[in-house]
PDB file of C-alpha atoms in Angstrom:
ATOM      1  CA  MET A   1      20.461   1.224   8.687  1.00 54.00           C
ATOM      2  CA  ASP A   2      18.807  -0.913  11.986  1.00 59.00           C
ATOM      3  CA  ALA A   3      16.662  -3.509   9.914  1.00 73.00           C
ATOM      4  CA  LEU A   4      12.504  -3.194  10.623  1.00 92.00           C
ATOM      5  CA  ALA A   5      11.265  -6.284  11.214  1.00 94.00           C
ATOM      6  CA  PRO A   6       9.242  -7.899   8.834  1.00 96.00           C
ATOM      7  CA  VAL A   7       5.039  -7.979   9.135  1.00 98.00           C
ATOM      8  CA  PRO A   8       3.241 -10.676   9.534  1.00 98.00           C
ATOM      9  CA  LEU A   9      -0.302 -11.418   7.883  1.00 98.00           C
ATOM     10  CA  ASN A  10      -2.844 -13.445   8.606  1.00 98.00           C
ATOM     11  CA  ASP A  11      -2.383 -16.065   5.941  1.00 98.00           C
ATOM     12  CA  GLY A  12       0.692 -17.341   7.070  1.00 98.00           C
ATOM     13  CA  HIS A  13       3.281 -14.705   4.536  1.00 98.00           C
ATOM     14  CA  THR A  14       4.906 -11.620   6.093  1.00 98.00           C
ATOM     15  CA  LEU A  15       5.549  -7.931   4.327  1.00 98.00           C
ATOM     16  CA  PRO A  16       7.970  -5.746   5.095  1.00 97.00           C
ATOM     17  CA  ALA A  17       7.737  -3.066   6.806  1.00 97.00           C
ATOM     18  CA  LEU A  18       8.111   0.054   4.685  1.00 97.00           C
ATOM     19  CA  GLY A  19       7.451  -0.361   0.796  1.00 98.00           C
ATOM     20  CA  PHE A  20       7.869   2.096  -2.155  1.00 98.00           C
ATOM     21  CA  GLY A  21       5.023   3.191  -3.866  1.00 98.00           C
ATOM     22  CA  THR A  22       4.461   4.256  -7.693  1.00 98.00           C
ATOM     23  CA  TRP A  23       1.512   6.474  -8.048  1.00 97.00           C
ATOM     24  CA  ARG A  24       1.310   8.901 -10.735  1.00 95.00           C
ATOM     25  CA  VAL A  25       5.388   7.720 -12.030  1.00 94.00           C
ATOM     26  CA  SER A  26       5.010   6.314 -15.409  1.00 94.00           C
ATOM     27  CA  GLY A  27       7.584   5.194 -18.598  1.00 94.00           C
ATOM     28  CA  GLU A  28      11.179   4.951 -17.854  1.00 93.00           C
ATOM     29  CA  ASP A  29      10.578   6.848 -14.809  1.00 95.00           C
ATOM     30  CA  ALA A  30       8.779   3.952 -12.850  1.00 97.00           C
ATOM     31  CA  ALA A  31      11.540   1.684 -14.189  1.00 97.00           C
ATOM     32  CA  GLU A  32      13.945   3.915 -13.220  1.00 97.00           C
ATOM     33  CA  GLN A  33      12.564   4.563  -9.845  1.00 97.00           C
ATOM     34  CA  VAL A  34      11.695   1.513  -9.370  1.00 98.00           C
ATOM     35  CA  ARG A  35      15.361  -0.020  -9.827  1.00 98.00           C
ATOM     36  CA  SER A  36      16.442   2.772  -7.743  1.00 97.00           C
ATOM     37  CA  ALA A  37      14.628   1.732  -4.890  1.00 97.00           C
ATOM     38  CA  LEU A  38      15.523  -1.649  -5.069  1.00 98.00           C
ATOM     39  CA  GLY A  39      19.211  -0.902  -5.252  1.00 97.00           C
ATOM     40  CA  ALA A  40      18.521   1.263  -1.452  1.00 96.00           C
ATOM     41  CA  GLY A  41      16.767  -1.433  -0.381  1.00 97.00           C
ATOM     42  CA  TYR A  42      13.494  -1.938  -0.777  1.00 97.00           C
ATOM     43  CA  ARG A  43      12.096  -5.367  -1.028  1.00 98.00           C
ATOM     44  CA  LEU A  44       8.344  -4.355  -1.338  1.00 98.00           C
ATOM     45  CA  ILE A  45       7.372  -2.815  -5.016  1.00 98.00           C
ATOM     46  CA  ASP A  46       3.395  -1.444  -4.650  1.00 98.00           C
ATOM     47  CA  THR A  47       1.535  -0.424  -8.440  1.00 98.00           C
ATOM     48  CA  ALA A  48      -1.763  -1.224  -9.365  1.00 98.00           C
ATOM     49  CA  ALA A  49      -3.265  -1.792 -13.355  1.00 98.00           C
ATOM     50  CA  SER A  50      -4.920   1.681 -13.064  1.00 98.00           C
ATOM     51  CA  TYR A  51      -1.602   3.198 -12.307  1.00 98.00           C
ATOM     52  CA  GLY A  52      -0.169   2.631 -16.021  1.00 97.00           C
ATOM     53  CA  ASN A  53       3.246   1.500 -15.381  1.00 98.00           C
ATOM     54  CA  GLU A  54       3.324  -2.344 -14.636  1.00 98.00           C
ATOM     55  CA  ALA A  55       5.543  -3.220 -17.489  1.00 98.00           C
ATOM     56  CA  GLU A  56       7.811  -0.541 -16.249  1.00 98.00           C
ATOM     57  CA  VAL A  57       7.795  -1.916 -12.401  1.00 98.00           C
ATOM     58  CA  GLY A  58       8.272  -6.331 -13.654  1.00 98.00           C
ATOM     59  CA  ARG A  59      11.138  -4.981 -16.342  1.00 98.00           C
ATOM     60  CA  ALA A  60      12.765  -3.053 -12.818  1.00 98.00           C
ATOM     61  CA  VAL A  61      12.133  -5.404 -11.128  1.00 98.00           C
ATOM     62  CA  ALA A  62      14.062  -7.961 -13.856  1.00 98.00           C
ATOM     63  CA  THR A  63      16.637  -5.789 -14.341  1.00 97.00           C
ATOM     64  CA  SER A  64      17.393  -5.185 -10.556  1.00 97.00           C
ATOM     65  CA  GLY A  65      20.112  -7.256  -9.936  1.00 97.00           C
ATOM     66  CA  VAL A  66      17.801  -8.337  -6.989  1.00 98.00           C
ATOM     67  CA  PRO A  67      16.717 -11.756  -6.978  1.00 98.00           C
ATOM     68  CA  ARG A  68      12.961 -12.161  -7.635  1.00 97.00           C
ATOM     69  CA  GLU A  69      11.821 -13.777  -4.621  1.00 97.00           C
ATOM     70  CA  GLU A  70      13.687 -11.338  -2.601  1.00 98.00           C
ATOM     71  CA  VAL A  71      11.089  -8.940  -4.211  1.00 98.00           C
ATOM     72  CA  LEU A  72       7.068  -8.763  -3.320  1.00 98.00           C
ATOM     73  CA  VAL A  73       5.155  -6.785  -6.028  1.00 98.00           C
ATOM     74  CA  THR A  74       1.811  -5.755  -5.277  1.00 98.00           C
ATOM     75  CA  SER A  75      -0.498  -4.710  -7.924  1.00 98.00           C
ATOM     76  CA  LYS A  76      -4.237  -4.273  -7.932  1.00 98.00           C
ATOM     77  CA  LEU A  77      -7.087  -4.856  -9.753  1.00 98.00           C
ATOM     78  CA  ARG A  78      -9.101  -1.753 -11.186  1.00 98.00           C
ATOM     79  CA  GLY A  79     -12.579  -1.120 -11.312  1.00 98.00           C
ATOM     80  CA  ALA A  80     -13.206  -1.369 -14.936  1.00 97.00           C
ATOM     81  CA  ASP A  81     -12.427  -5.314 -14.146  1.00 98.00           C
ATOM     82  CA  GLN A  82     -14.517  -6.030 -11.323  1.00 98.00           C
ATOM     83  CA  GLY A  83     -16.494  -9.318 -11.361  1.00 98.00           C
ATOM     84  CA  TYR A  84     -15.715 -12.797 -10.974  1.00 98.00           C
ATOM     85  CA  ASP A  85     -14.760 -12.946 -14.724  1.00 98.00           C
ATOM     86  CA  ALA A  86     -13.521 -10.069 -15.402  1.00 98.00           C
ATOM     87  CA  ALA A  87     -10.949  -9.845 -12.428  1.00 98.00           C
ATOM     88  CA  LEU A  88      -9.872 -13.042 -13.469  1.00 98.00           C
ATOM     89  CA  ARG A  89      -9.023 -11.416 -17.193  1.00 98.00           C
ATOM     90  CA  GLY A  90      -7.738  -8.299 -15.179  1.00 98.00           C
ATOM     91  CA  PHE A  91      -5.283 -10.505 -13.031  1.00 98.00           C
ATOM     92  CA  GLU A  92      -4.019 -11.707 -16.215  1.00 98.00           C
ATOM     93  CA  ARG A  93      -3.025  -8.708 -17.675  1.00 98.00           C
ATOM     94  CA  SER A  94      -1.808  -7.493 -14.939  1.00 98.00           C
ATOM     95  CA  LEU A  95       0.504 -10.485 -14.853  1.00 98.00           C
ATOM     96  CA  GLY A  96       1.738 -10.064 -18.454  1.00 98.00           C
ATOM     97  CA  ALA A  97       2.358  -6.781 -17.999  1.00 98.00           C
ATOM     98  CA  LEU A  98       4.458  -7.205 -15.275  1.00 98.00           C
ATOM     99  CA  GLY A  99       6.036 -10.028 -16.798  1.00 98.00           C
ATOM    100  CA  LEU A 100       5.895 -12.140 -14.026  1.00 97.00           C
ATOM    101  CA  ASP A 101       4.310 -15.971 -13.416  1.00 95.00           C
ATOM    102  CA  ARG A 102       3.006 -15.117  -9.749  1.00 97.00           C
ATOM    103  CA  LEU A 103       2.038 -11.804  -7.631  1.00 98.00           C
ATOM    104  CA  ASP A 104       3.084 -11.958  -4.136  1.00 98.00           C
ATOM    105  CA  LEU A 105       0.477  -9.691  -3.059  1.00 98.00           C
ATOM    106  CA  TYR A 106      -3.000  -8.604  -4.777  1.00 99.00           C
ATOM    107  CA  LEU A 107      -5.659  -6.084  -4.034  1.00 99.00           C
ATOM    108  CA  ILE A 108      -9.085  -4.968  -5.398  1.00 99.00           C
ATOM    109  CA  HIS A 109      -8.270  -1.026  -5.462  1.00 98.00           C
ATOM    110  CA  TRP A 110     -11.601   0.257  -4.288  1.00 98.00           C
ATOM    111  CA  PRO A 111     -14.984  -1.286  -3.378  1.00 98.00           C
ATOM    112  CA  LEU A 112     -16.781   1.021  -6.197  1.00 98.00           C
ATOM    113  CA  PRO A 113     -20.403  -0.329  -4.028  1.00 97.00           C
ATOM    114  CA  ALA A 114     -22.466   1.543  -6.275  1.00 97.00           C
ATOM    115  CA  ARG A 115     -21.212  -1.316  -8.752  1.00 97.00           C
ATOM    116  CA  ASP A 116     -21.844  -3.833  -5.973  1.00 98.00           C
ATOM    117  CA  LEU A 117     -19.429  -6.237  -7.433  1.00 98.00           C
ATOM    118  CA  TYR A 118     -16.282  -6.132  -5.289  1.00 98.00           C
ATOM    119  CA  VAL A 119     -17.611  -9.954  -3.681  1.00 98.00           C
ATOM    120  CA  ASP A 120     -18.120 -11.686  -6.392  1.00 98.00           C
ATOM    121  CA  SER A 121     -13.866  -9.959  -7.154  1.00 99.00           C
ATOM    122  CA  TRP A 122     -13.249 -10.816  -3.861  1.00 99.00           C
ATOM    123  CA  ARG A 123     -14.190 -14.802  -4.745  1.00 98.00           C
ATOM    124  CA  ALA A 124     -12.120 -14.468  -7.643  1.00 99.00           C
ATOM    125  CA  LEU A 125      -8.941 -13.445  -6.025  1.00 99.00           C
ATOM    126  CA  VAL A 126      -9.623 -15.988  -3.437  1.00 98.00           C
ATOM    127  CA  ARG A 127      -9.617 -18.555  -6.201  1.00 98.00           C
ATOM    128  CA  LEU A 128      -6.211 -16.477  -7.869  1.00 98.00           C
ATOM    129  CA  ARG A 129      -4.733 -17.217  -4.626  1.00 98.00           C
ATOM    130  CA  GLU A 130      -5.593 -20.947  -3.987  1.00 98.00           C
ATOM    131  CA  GLU A 131      -4.048 -22.247  -7.289  1.00 98.00           C
ATOM    132  CA  GLY A 132      -0.620 -20.124  -6.300  1.00 98.00           C
ATOM    133  CA  VAL A 133      -0.565 -17.478  -8.717  1.00 98.00           C
ATOM    134  CA  VAL A 134      -1.000 -15.251  -6.017  1.00 98.00           C
ATOM    135  CA  ARG A 135       0.407 -14.934  -2.526  1.00 98.00           C
ATOM    136  CA  SER A 136      -1.259 -13.160  -0.612  1.00 98.00           C
ATOM    137  CA  VAL A 137      -4.655 -11.874  -1.353  1.00 99.00           C
ATOM    138  CA  GLY A 138      -6.053  -8.035   0.002  1.00 99.00           C
ATOM    139  CA  VAL A 139      -8.228  -5.101  -0.076  1.00 99.00           C
ATOM    140  CA  SER A 140      -7.398  -1.118  -0.493  1.00 98.00           C
ATOM    141  CA  ASN A 141     -10.002   1.692  -0.166  1.00 98.00           C
ATOM    142  CA  PHE A 142     -12.573  -0.848   2.380  1.00 98.00           C
ATOM    143  CA  THR A 143     -14.443   0.214   5.173  1.00 98.00           C
ATOM    144  CA  ALA A 144     -15.157  -2.345   8.077  1.00 98.00           C
ATOM    145  CA  ALA A 145     -18.663  -2.497   6.739  1.00 98.00           C
ATOM    146  CA  HIS A 146     -17.366  -3.846   3.606  1.00 98.00           C
ATOM    147  CA  LEU A 147     -14.089  -6.504   4.923  1.00 98.00           C
ATOM    148  CA  ASP A 148     -17.489  -7.735   7.085  1.00 98.00           C
ATOM    149  CA  ARG A 149     -19.199  -8.351   3.978  1.00 98.00           C
ATOM    150  CA  LEU A 150     -16.029 -10.272   2.210  1.00 98.00           C
ATOM    151  CA  VAL A 151     -16.146 -12.286   5.295  1.00 98.00           C
ATOM    152  CA  ALA A 152     -19.420 -13.172   6.365  1.00 98.00           C
ATOM    153  CA  GLU A 153     -20.317 -13.703   2.117  1.00 98.00           C
ATOM    154  CA  THR A 154     -16.874 -15.916   1.496  1.00 98.00           C
ATOM    155  CA  GLY A 155     -15.283 -16.771   4.435  1.00 98.00           C
ATOM    156  CA  VAL A 156     -12.006 -15.458   4.101  1.00 98.00           C
ATOM    157  CA  THR A 157     -10.216 -12.189   5.376  1.00 98.00           C
ATOM    158  CA  PRO A 158      -8.475  -9.746   3.505  1.00 99.00           C
ATOM    159  CA  ALA A 159      -4.997 -10.379   4.429  1.00 99.00           C
ATOM    160  CA  VAL A 160      -3.860  -6.048   4.176  1.00 98.00           C
ATOM    161  CA  ASN A 161      -6.545  -3.481   3.603  1.00 99.00           C
ATOM    162  CA  GLN A 162      -4.241  -0.481   2.361  1.00 98.00           C
ATOM    163  CA  ILE A 163      -6.054   3.137   2.708  1.00 98.00           C
ATOM    164  CA  GLU A 164      -5.236   6.768   2.989  1.00 98.00           C
ATOM    165  CA  LEU A 165      -3.343   7.312   5.612  1.00 98.00           C
ATOM    166  CA  HIS A 166      -0.946   9.875   6.802  1.00 98.00           C
ATOM    167  CA  PRO A 167      -0.739  12.593  10.534  1.00 98.00           C
ATOM    168  CA  GLY A 168      -2.937  14.368   8.402  1.00 97.00           C
ATOM    169  CA  PHE A 169      -5.569  11.483   8.306  1.00 98.00           C
ATOM    170  CA  VAL A 170      -5.084   9.147  10.571  1.00 98.00           C
ATOM    171  CA  GLN A 171      -7.966   6.458  10.312  1.00 98.00           C
ATOM    172  CA  GLU A 172      -7.904   5.407  13.807  1.00 97.00           C
ATOM    173  CA  GLU A 173     -11.062   3.574  13.270  1.00 98.00           C
ATOM    174  CA  MET A 174     -10.577   2.088  10.550  1.00 98.00           C
ATOM    175  CA  ARG A 175      -6.896   0.823  12.059  1.00 98.00           C
ATOM    176  CA  ALA A 176      -9.200  -0.616  14.998  1.00 98.00           C
ATOM    177  CA  ALA A 177     -11.213  -2.334  12.387  1.00 98.00           C
ATOM    178  CA  ASN A 178      -8.723  -3.670  10.773  1.00 98.00           C
ATOM    179  CA  ALA A 179      -7.047  -4.822  13.634  1.00 98.00           C
ATOM    180  CA  ALA A 180      -9.883  -6.410  15.427  1.00 98.00           C
ATOM    181  CA  ARG A 181     -10.534  -8.529  12.339  1.00 98.00           C
ATOM    182  CA  GLY A 182      -6.302  -9.375  12.040  1.00 98.00           C
ATOM    183  CA  VAL A 183      -6.149  -6.962   9.266  1.00 99.00           C
ATOM    184  CA  VAL A 184      -2.930  -5.532   8.151  1.00 98.00           C
ATOM    185  CA  THR A 185      -3.288  -1.328   7.578  1.00 98.00           C
ATOM    186  CA  GLN A 186      -0.955  -0.373   4.632  1.00 98.00           C
ATOM    187  CA  SER A 187      -0.652   3.138   4.218  1.00 98.00           C
ATOM    188  CA  TRP A 188      -0.959   5.324   0.702  1.00 98.00           C
ATOM    189  CA  GLY A 189      -0.092   8.818   0.458  1.00 97.00           C
ATOM    190  CA  PRO A 190       1.644   8.136   3.791  1.00 98.00           C
ATOM    191  CA  LEU A 191       3.779  11.943   3.529  1.00 97.00           C
ATOM    192  CA  GLY A 192       0.501  13.921   2.538  1.00 96.00           C
ATOM    193  CA  ARG A 193       0.640  14.103  -1.019  1.00 91.00           C
ATOM    194  CA  GLY A 194       2.930  17.114  -1.170  1.00 85.00           C
ATOM    195  CA  LYS A 195       0.309  18.979   0.154  1.00 89.00           C
ATOM    196  CA  GLY A 196       1.936  20.755   3.028  1.00 94.00           C
ATOM    197  CA  LEU A 197       2.443  17.786   5.692  1.00 96.00           C
ATOM    198  CA  LEU A 198       5.968  17.358   5.950  1.00 97.00           C
ATOM    199  CA  GLU A 199       6.145  21.520   6.132  1.00 97.00           C
ATOM    200  CA  THR A 200       3.834  21.717   9.565  1.00 97.00           C
ATOM    201  CA  ALA A 201       5.420  22.841  12.898  1.00 98.00           C
ATOM    202  CA  GLU A 202       4.802  19.754  14.375  1.00 98.00           C
ATOM    203  CA  VAL A 203       5.652  17.575  12.022  1.00 98.00           C
ATOM    204  CA  ARG A 204       9.508  19.495  11.893  1.00 98.00           C
ATOM    205  CA  ALA A 205       9.616  20.089  15.705  1.00 98.00           C
ATOM    206  CA  VAL A 206       9.561  15.968  15.862  1.00 98.00           C
ATOM    207  CA  ALA A 207      12.196  15.407  12.997  1.00 98.00           C
ATOM    208  CA  ALA A 208      14.376  18.203  14.372  1.00 98.00           C
ATOM    209  CA  ALA A 209      13.972  16.260  18.269  1.00 98.00           C
ATOM    210  CA  HIS A 210      15.622  13.401  16.430  1.00 98.00           C
ATOM    211  CA  GLY A 211      18.039  14.849  13.786  1.00 98.00           C
ATOM    212  CA  VAL A 212      15.857  13.126  10.841  1.00 97.00           C
ATOM    213  CA  SER A 213      14.081  14.388   7.753  1.00 97.00           C
ATOM    214  CA  PRO A 214      10.172  15.338   8.337  1.00 98.00           C
ATOM    215  CA  ALA A 215       9.169  12.510   6.086  1.00 98.00           C
ATOM    216  CA  ARG A 216      11.640   9.812   8.295  1.00 98.00           C
ATOM    217  CA  ALA A 217       9.659  11.319  11.711  1.00 98.00           C
ATOM    218  CA  VAL A 218       6.235  10.728   9.803  1.00 98.00           C
ATOM    219  CA  LEU A 219       7.760   7.256   8.566  1.00 98.00           C
ATOM    220  CA  ARG A 220       8.350   6.467  11.759  1.00 98.00           C
ATOM    221  CA  TRP A 221       4.940   7.476  13.235  1.00 98.00           C
ATOM    222  CA  HIS A 222       3.518   4.645  11.098  1.00 98.00           C
ATOM    223  CA  HIS A 223       5.778   1.865  11.925  1.00 98.00           C
ATOM    224  CA  GLN A 224       5.213   2.626  15.543  1.00 98.00           C
ATOM    225  CA  LEU A 225       1.271   2.777  14.937  1.00 98.00           C
ATOM    226  CA  GLY A 226       2.134  -0.788  13.183  1.00 97.00           C
ATOM    227  CA  VAL A 227       1.027   0.444   9.911  1.00 98.00           C
ATOM    228  CA  VAL A 228       3.039  -0.554   6.894  1.00 98.00           C
ATOM    229  CA  PRO A 229       3.490   2.468   4.352  1.00 98.00           C
ATOM    230  CA  LEU A 230       4.187   2.926   1.075  1.00 98.00           C
ATOM    231  CA  PRO A 231       6.067   6.141   0.138  1.00 98.00           C
ATOM    232  CA  LYS A 232       7.160   7.420  -2.928  1.00 94.00           C
ATOM    233  CA  SER A 233      10.013   9.657  -4.360  1.00 92.00           C
ATOM    234  CA  ALA A 234      11.663  11.060  -7.259  1.00 91.00           C
ATOM    235  CA  ASP A 235      14.613  11.880  -5.037  1.00 93.00           C
ATOM    236  CA  PRO A 236      17.636   9.103  -4.949  1.00 94.00           C
ATOM    237  CA  ARG A 237      18.425  10.629  -1.818  1.00 95.00           C
ATOM    238  CA  ARG A 238      15.471  10.591  -0.402  1.00 94.00           C
ATOM    239  CA  ARG A 239      14.345   7.087  -0.902  1.00 95.00           C
ATOM    240  CA  ARG A 240      17.608   5.871   0.675  1.00 94.00           C
ATOM    241  CA  GLU A 241      16.596   8.318   3.976  1.00 94.00           C
ATOM    242  CA  ASN A 242      12.675   7.189   3.687  1.00 95.00           C
ATOM    243  CA  LEU A 243      14.078   3.538   4.267  1.00 94.00           C
ATOM    244  CA  ASP A 244      16.293   4.013   7.198  1.00 94.00           C
ATOM    245  CA  ILE A 245      13.112   4.879  10.013  1.00 96.00           C
ATOM    246  CA  GLY A 246      15.224   2.010  12.595  1.00 94.00           C
ATOM    247  CA  GLY A 247      17.235   4.352  14.589  1.00 90.00           C
ATOM    248  CA  PHE A 248      15.261   6.026  16.572  1.00 96.00           C
ATOM    249  CA  VAL A 249      12.076   5.556  18.615  1.00 97.00           C
ATOM    250  CA  LEU A 250       9.179   8.520  19.044  1.00 98.00           C
ATOM    251  CA  THR A 251       7.817   9.404  22.115  1.00 98.00           C
ATOM    252  CA  GLY A 252       4.660   9.048  23.521  1.00 98.00           C
ATOM    253  CA  GLU A 253       3.981  12.521  23.327  1.00 98.00           C
ATOM    254  CA  GLU A 254       5.217  12.684  19.840  1.00 98.00           C
ATOM    255  CA  MET A 255       3.079  10.204  18.349  1.00 98.00           C
ATOM    256  CA  ALA A 256       0.273  12.275  20.013  1.00 97.00           C
ATOM    257  CA  VAL A 257       1.210  15.735  18.618  1.00 97.00           C
ATOM    258  CA  LEU A 258       1.699  14.274  14.957  1.00 97.00           C
ATOM    259  CA  GLY A 259      -1.584  12.179  15.418  1.00 95.00           C
ATOM    260  CA  THR A 260      -3.695  15.449  15.810  1.00 94.00           C
ATOM    261  CA  LEU A 261      -2.663  17.957  12.934  1.00 96.00           C
ATOM    262  CA  PRO A 262      -5.743  19.040  11.614  1.00 95.00           C
ATOM    263  CA  GLN A 263      -7.609  16.063   9.634  1.00 96.00           C
ATOM    264  CA  ARG A 264      -8.864  15.797   5.704  1.00 95.00           C
ATOM    265  CA  ARG A 265      -9.059  13.262   3.449  1.00 96.00           C
ATOM    266  CA  LEU A 266      -6.754  14.258   0.298  1.00 95.00           C
ATOM    267  CA  GLY A 267      -8.132  11.199  -1.678  1.00 96.00           C
ATOM    268  CA  GLY A 268     -11.696   9.247  -2.320  1.00 96.00           C
ATOM    269  CA  ASP A 269     -14.453   8.203  -0.185  1.00 97.00           C
ATOM    270  CA  PRO A 270     -14.446   4.511  -0.170  1.00 98.00           C
ATOM    271  CA  ASP A 271     -18.265   4.956   0.631  1.00 97.00           C
ATOM    272  CA  THR A 272     -18.924   7.235  -3.027  1.00 96.00           C
ATOM    273  CA  HIS A 273     -15.667   6.634  -5.085  1.00 96.00           C
ATOM    274  CA  GLU A 274     -16.936   4.987  -8.453  1.00 92.00           C
ATOM    275  CA  GLU A 275     -14.386   4.710 -11.413  1.00 88.00           C
TER     276      GLU A 275
END
């Protein structure tokens, strides 16, 4: 397995080039999957308050046998905890549930523009970073306009913007917007959330050309775009395979083919999503 270089952030820190997602995984399944992922070599674990599995993720990190300093744990502020004081309280609940003394990356999960609290929430995250209880701070599902408002009103640019991104929803404009602002793009749902992406003829052909699984081909596509994907899998073998994307390179033509599949959003629209 060829090691992938870490991805530099605008705050001087780095992220692993690929992480493990825990959306819609709960209870002991979440703990087992995270322990297994860490054993396979993942060092970036992504959770959120709204996933309801922070306690299990934290327990898995603590019992994995992997030194805490080698693991980067991400969580996200839920909508009910938006606002300055509420965000500080929400963070404390997440940290307590995880059983950690600090978070490596903390994100605002959705902008929820109708509430108009994301700037106040961002000020709270910046304070947490300044206090040293969070290493890096960022956002999730933010548009370019949302990012620009944060910077204009606080002077602080997010390190990360985690967005829905896969060959079925390439987000070219948003990737460019993040890059122009020095923000690293993370990808949630990188394998298309089981909606048939990995079964398409184009993905299968690219994978076959390199003797890899369709998932590995798609994750390599993300990597070559400079995106940090966060795949999830309940299968231990696939978890190991998904991490191994360093031994082959997609051609420019293959990248183009995967980037021109029919496009559709599978999740919420950041301009209208509320919770």
